[in-house]
Amino acid sequence: MTLTERGPQLDDLTDRLGDLLRPGGPSAATPPVTAVSGPVGAGKTSLLHAFARRAVESGVGFVGASASRAERTVPLEVVRQLVRTATLDDETRDRIGRLIDQGAIAWTEADEDEERLAPIIAALGGELLELAGRQPLVIAIDDVHHADVPSLRCLDYAARRVAGLPLLIVLSESPRTGPWHPTVYAELLQPARLHRVRLPLLSRDGTYRVLADRLGAPVARTITEEAHRISGGNPLLVQALADDHLAAGGRADRPVAAEAFREAVLSCLYRCDRLVLEAARALAVTEEPLHGPLLSHLVGVRSEWNLRAIDASTSAGLITEDGLCHPAVGQAVLDGMTAEERARLHRAAACLLHSDGAPPVRVAAHLVRTDALNEPWMAQTLLDAGEQSMLDGEVDTARRFLRRANRDCVDECLRARIRSALARAEWRLDPQAAVPHLLGVATAVQAGHLGSRQAAGPIQYLLWHGQIDRAVELVRHLDRRADSDDPRSAAELLITRGWMATLYPGVAVCDRGRPHVAGRDPLTLARVKRRLRGVTLLGSVLERGDTGAVEDAERALATLGLDDEASMWTAVCAVTAMIYADRLDLAGDWCERLERAAATRGHPTPTAMIAALAAVVAGRRGELTRARDLAEGALDRLSPKGWGVVVGLPLAVRLGALTGLQEWDEAAACLRVPVPQALFETPFGLHYLHARGAHALASGSPDTALADFQLCGQLMTSWRLDLPALVPWRTESARALLLMGRRQQAERLVREQLRLLRPMHVRYRAGALRVLAATEDGPERVRHLRTAVRLLRQCGDRMTLAHTLTDLGQAYQQAGDLRQARDASRAARTLAQECGVPVLRAAASAARDGSVDPGGEAALLVTGLSEAESRVATLAAQGHTNREIAERMFLTVSAIEQRLTRIYRKLDVHSRSELAARLRPGR
């Protein structure tokens, strides 16, 4: 080990050599004993070795020994080592050896009667003094705190008689919580004849120099700050960090605390007192301060005052007032313990905390690491801690507590409550992980171990995963078993039935007239209204077109979090109500707020739901690329099975966006994603059918699309939810009928749709007018499209607006208004480019015989014109300028002018309006 920041201490010892070599020997005032004191690992041994080299170089004799904890009971072992290293003739060595043997035997037989050993101690002490009489001599003993008592007696004898002799006794020691033999130790280290040399821990600069010697200055500058915090300035630990850094390749930008560091930490602790080792283990397990209420009980001392001797000096810098100096040290201590030792300490800590009335979360942190939950209070404490952690948003922690409780709990009623809570925790992180617990919860409900309150969450998860029959069976069972005089039980059942009716509007659950119980109790009624306000808001918008519900939704969201299922579903319903009310700006803002709130907690399920709603908002705004990305992000957060029946929502948005972007391969792959059959019994299934039908329509399969749209209509009618804001199935069916050539049926359906629309249904009125325009000719077609364009600009659906402008451009072109046709077509192309769609097709083009698509590139082949001339004529008739035609055909403007001249001559026309009339379909 290098002697970084040890120069002053070495110089101090060197000055003591000068006293030995002074003519006449050391003065009487010179202390004969020098003690080098410093924490374990501070470099005392390295300092003694460097001092020994200087002593030998100066011509001073040097004899040394090293004491150890294992040999502290071996009598005169230190003296034997000194004699072994001394330069002696054989006769003297044999004589001293016999004295040592006699002394060792006598000490063993003395039974603490040290006075009988006085002659032998005096003889051996005299032999040490005799060595100093031959030449200046240094006697050095490393780790003297472990030296055996007879050897300390001999050293004390020599130290008291060294006056006038060139003898220096140098001892190294580590501060201890208690000396091995305090009386003898105190006599040897009397202050009057003692000179102390203290070795401190390294400073930050010293840590940098040690690391720079091993790793180079650039790396040392990067990692010194953290390395000093981890090591506490202990040179042994700093060297270990350097070893680990080199073993890791030396490329990390922070210290690596690995195998070498772990071994160095354990080496320091094993060389400290047993109390320090036990305290370090207890601190690593509890992560508490040194003088906290637990430590004295865990290490087996009578009072915390016994721990006052533990500090940075007695613990090698590993323990401070706040506990272990760094988490890396704690991990090293834990790694050095057996699993049984860790479990024992955790169990003891849990029992102490429970006895002191500590919060369940604090107790549970230790219970999860015990080997068995064989006390009745343990599983209950883990359940309480898990529920509290869920309220605090720490769902990962809650799941860990509840899994541990579920594994060892033997009480059936308690275990049923644990499994219910565990299902809630699993659902927040991965709904699929909650499935294995649902069967057990269902059995517990039927066995009477769970009531309405504990069963509400699991019933919702059964609905989420499409297990409708089992959920209905549980609700009916709870309804039969519920106490008619228990308002809270009635309230929970009302709430559960309300959410069931929202998710599965076609499922009927027996009510048995229980709502009157809630109606008689104001508190129960208030609880029901609060928990079902999301459903109420959604119904107000869908069924009654109540725009005031948007304000109510805002007020509800302002007071909600995403801490439990009820709050999350209320938030989802409130944002959905804003979407159906066409308040997309407001819905988008709340999606961003809720997403930030969910992201801070890191719960995948709520985050995925909010991302899906944000995708819906983006899709309705015509931001297809963003809608696709948001939907894909939402789908990536949960597995397809984890999404359950709700998968229909993000899948529908993604399919619709991919269809609009004309990414046909990806859209086809989207259709291959398996969905549960129960999806089509939920409103999410309506959105999926709508998107699937729109894809079929765009792919040229109007009959397939019509089947999906009509299925939407059948379901909505049977559910009594035939609401345009949910899915405008009549308008979509009319689009399909138009492509199939069934124009009269299409017109009848779309007019029926217009009659059903309310004033707030701006978006759906615009869509219906666009389809209606495709069924008509003449001025009515232009009028409907212009109204649709105005309405779409109000609601902000840019993609549908682009399509409608395309239709309007074609209508203007057919009416001979080329300027208006050109303006509408140009606006349509601009919007399409902003939405990421390369080409738009007019809705009416396929429904009209041979009509020209003003937004497309197809040219009408005209008799008497070449293919290139036909294309120029088509573009000119659509209202494009000569420059625009030149850019599309990669020709000069003059070339286009020349071709138009020839076209006019061949067709005997004199203007673009005449050209458009000549090319009009049916002429």
Coordinates of N, CA and C in Angstrom, one line a residue, residues 16 19 22 26-32 163 192-193:
R16 N 12.4 10.1 15.8 CA 12.7 9.2 17.0 C 13.9 8.5 16.8
D19 N 16.9 10.5 18.0 CA 17.1 10.5 19.4 C 17.9 9.3 19.8
R22 N 21.7 9.8 19.1 CA 22.3 11.0 19.7 C 23.4 10.5 20.7
P26 N 19.3 8.6 24.2 CA 18.1 9.5 24.4 C 18.1 10.2 25.7
S27 N 17.6 11.4 25.8 CA 17.5 12.1 27.0 C 16.4 11.4 27.9
A28 N 16.4 11.7 29.2 CA 15.5 11.1 30.1 C 14.0 11.5 29.8
A29 N 13.9 12.7 29.1 CA 12.6 13.2 28.8 C 12.0 12.6 27.6
T30 N 12.7 11.9 26.8 CA 12.3 11.3 25.6 C 11.4 10.1 25.9
P31 N 10.1 10.1 25.4 CA 9.2 8.9 25.7 C 9.8 7.7 25.0
P32 N 9.9 6.6 25.8 CA 10.5 5.3 25.2 C 9.5 4.6 24.3
A163 N 15.5 3.9 30.6 CA 16.1 5.2 30.7 C 17.6 5.0 30.5
A192 N 2.8 9.3 30.3 CA 4.0 10.0 30.7 C 5.2 9.5 29.8
R193 N 5.1 8.2 29.4 CA 6.2 7.7 28.6 C 5.7 7.3 27.2

